[in-house]
Coordinates of C-alpha atoms and ligand atoms in Angstrom, one line a residue:
M7 CA 21.5 31.5 5.0
T8 CA 24.7 32.8 3.7
I9 CA 25.3 36.5 4.1
E10 CA 27.6 38.1 1.6
I11 CA 28.7 41.6 2.6
S12 CA 30.7 43.9 0.3
D13 CA 30.8 47.6 -0.4
K14 CA 28.1 47.0 -3.0
T15 CA 25.7 45.3 -0.7
Y16 CA 26.0 47.5 2.3
D17 CA 23.4 50.2 2.0
E18 CA 24.3 52.9 4.5
E19 CA 21.2 55.1 3.7
F20 CA 18.9 52.1 4.5
V21 CA 20.6 51.6 7.9
K22 CA 20.4 55.2 8.8
K23 CA 16.7 55.4 7.8
V24 CA 15.8 52.3 9.9
E25 CA 17.8 53.9 12.8
E26 CA 16.0 57.2 12.4
I27 CA 12.4 55.9 12.0
S28 CA 12.7 53.2 14.7
G29 CA 14.8 55.2 17.2
E30 CA 16.4 51.8 18.0
N31 CA 20.0 50.8 18.2
F32 CA 19.6 47.3 16.6
H33 CA 23.4 47.1 16.3
K34 CA 23.4 46.0 20.0
C35 CA 21.9 42.7 18.9
M36 CA 24.1 39.7 19.9
Q37 CA 22.2 37.1 17.8
C38 CA 21.0 35.1 20.8
G39 CA 17.7 34.2 19.2
M40 CA 15.5 34.9 22.2
C41 CA 13.3 37.1 19.9
S42 CA 12.7 34.3 17.3
G43 CA 12.2 31.7 20.0
G44 CA 9.2 33.7 21.4
C45 CA 7.7 34.9 18.2
P46 CA 4.1 33.6 17.7
M47 CA 4.2 34.3 14.0
I48 CA 7.6 32.8 13.1
E49 CA 6.1 29.8 11.2
Y50 CA 4.6 32.3 8.7
M51 CA 7.8 34.3 8.3
D52 CA 10.4 33.7 5.6
I53 CA 13.2 35.2 7.7
P54 CA 13.2 35.0 11.5
P55 CA 13.3 38.2 13.5
R56 CA 16.9 37.4 14.7
R57 CA 18.1 37.3 11.1
I58 CA 16.2 40.4 10.2
M59 CA 18.3 42.2 12.9
I60 CA 21.6 41.1 11.5
L61 CA 20.6 41.7 7.9
T62 CA 19.6 45.2 8.8
H63 CA 22.8 45.7 10.8
F64 CA 24.8 44.8 7.7
G65 CA 22.7 47.1 5.5
L66 CA 21.4 44.3 3.3
K67 CA 18.3 46.3 2.2
D68 CA 17.1 44.1 -0.6
K69 CA 16.9 41.0 1.5
V70 CA 15.1 42.9 4.3
I71 CA 12.7 44.8 2.1
S72 CA 11.8 41.8 0.0
S73 CA 11.1 39.6 3.1
K74 CA 7.5 39.2 4.3
T75 CA 8.6 39.1 7.9
A76 CA 7.9 42.7 8.8
W77 CA 4.5 42.4 7.3
I78 CA 3.7 39.2 9.1
C79 CA 4.8 40.6 12.4
A80 CA 1.8 41.0 14.7
T81 CA 3.4 43.8 16.7
C82 CA 2.8 41.7 19.8
N83 CA 6.0 42.9 21.5
A84 CA 7.0 39.5 22.8
C85 CA 10.4 39.7 21.1
S86 CA 11.1 43.2 22.7
V87 CA 10.2 41.9 26.1
R88 CA 12.5 38.9 25.8
C89 CA 15.5 40.7 24.2
P90 CA 18.5 40.7 26.7
R91 CA 20.0 43.7 24.9
G92 CA 16.9 45.8 25.1
V93 CA 16.3 46.0 21.4
E94 CA 12.7 46.9 20.6
L95 CA 12.3 44.8 17.5
T96 CA 8.6 45.9 17.1
K97 CA 9.9 49.4 16.3
V98 CA 12.4 48.1 13.9
M99 CA 9.8 46.0 12.1
E100 CA 7.6 49.1 11.9
A101 CA 10.5 51.1 10.4
I102 CA 11.0 48.5 7.8
R103 CA 7.3 48.6 6.8
Q104 CA 7.5 52.4 6.7
L105 CA 10.3 52.3 4.1
T106 CA 7.8 50.8 1.7
L107 CA 4.6 52.5 2.8
R108 CA 6.2 56.0 2.6
K109 CA 6.7 55.4 -1.2
N110 CA 2.9 55.1 -1.4
I111 CA 3.1 51.4 -2.0
N112 CA 0.5 49.3 -0.3
Y113 CA 1.4 45.8 0.9
V114 CA -2.3 44.9 0.8
E115 CA -4.4 46.5 -1.9
P116 CA -7.9 47.0 -0.4
S117 CA -9.6 47.1 -3.9
A118 CA -8.2 43.7 -4.6
I119 CA -10.1 42.0 -1.7
S120 CA -13.3 40.4 -2.8
E121 CA -16.7 41.4 -1.3
E122 CA -17.1 37.9 0.0
T123 CA -13.8 38.0 1.9
I124 CA -14.6 41.4 3.4
A125 CA -18.0 40.1 4.5
D126 CA -16.3 37.0 6.1
L127 CA -13.6 38.8 8.0
P128 CA -14.1 40.6 11.3
Q129 CA -14.2 44.4 10.7
I130 CA -11.7 45.1 13.4
A131 CA -9.2 42.7 11.7
L132 CA -9.7 44.5 8.4
V133 CA -9.2 48.0 9.9
S134 CA -6.1 46.8 11.7
C135 CA -4.7 45.2 8.5
F136 CA -5.3 48.4 6.5
R137 CA -3.7 50.6 9.2
K138 CA -0.5 48.5 9.0
H139 CA -0.4 47.4 5.4
T140 CA -1.5 50.5 3.4
S141 CA 0.1 53.8 2.9
Ligands
SF4_493 S1 6.4 41.8 17.6 FE1 6.5 40.7 15.7 S2 8.6 39.8 15.5 FE2 8.2 40.4 17.7 S3 7.4 38.5 18.6 FE3 5.6 39.7 18.0 S4 5.1 38.9 15.9 FE4 7.2 38.2 16.4
SF4_494 S1 16.6 38.8 21.4 FE1 17.7 40.8 21.0 S2 19.9 40.3 21.2 FE2 18.8 38.3 20.9 S3 18.8 38.0 18.6 FE3 16.9 39.1 19.2 S4 17.3 41.3 18.9 FE4 19.3 40.2 19.0

């Protein structure tokens, strides 16, 4: 992935918001890849957690917000435990989701799920999904 940075692409407000909501200093990330290496969901993500950290550091809001990575994240905390710089990526992923959810935009629209699918899925999984993916 090529990262192009300029005054036009750096979104300072986005960086400050992620800092504020997550309470994390993701600028400490040294791009070692330990987080991505231990992520059980990585095969379903379009951008690995390591890259999400550098894209967020550089304020590339559009790339981060349009990625499905934060939504796929299972909040398992494996990345945070492995990070040698003590970055709690789980909190950063939550902050990225919140930037969308706080605009009253649902990532998963409950009314669009068919009755058959709802009947097939474990109720606990549905509740968990709605908590994380709806505003
Ligand atoms: S918390 Fe999310 S990003 Fe981190 S290892 Fe688990 S699934 Fe991957
Ligand atoms: S494990 Fe920590 S330092 Fe390494 S790439 Fe991931 S966030 Fe950055």
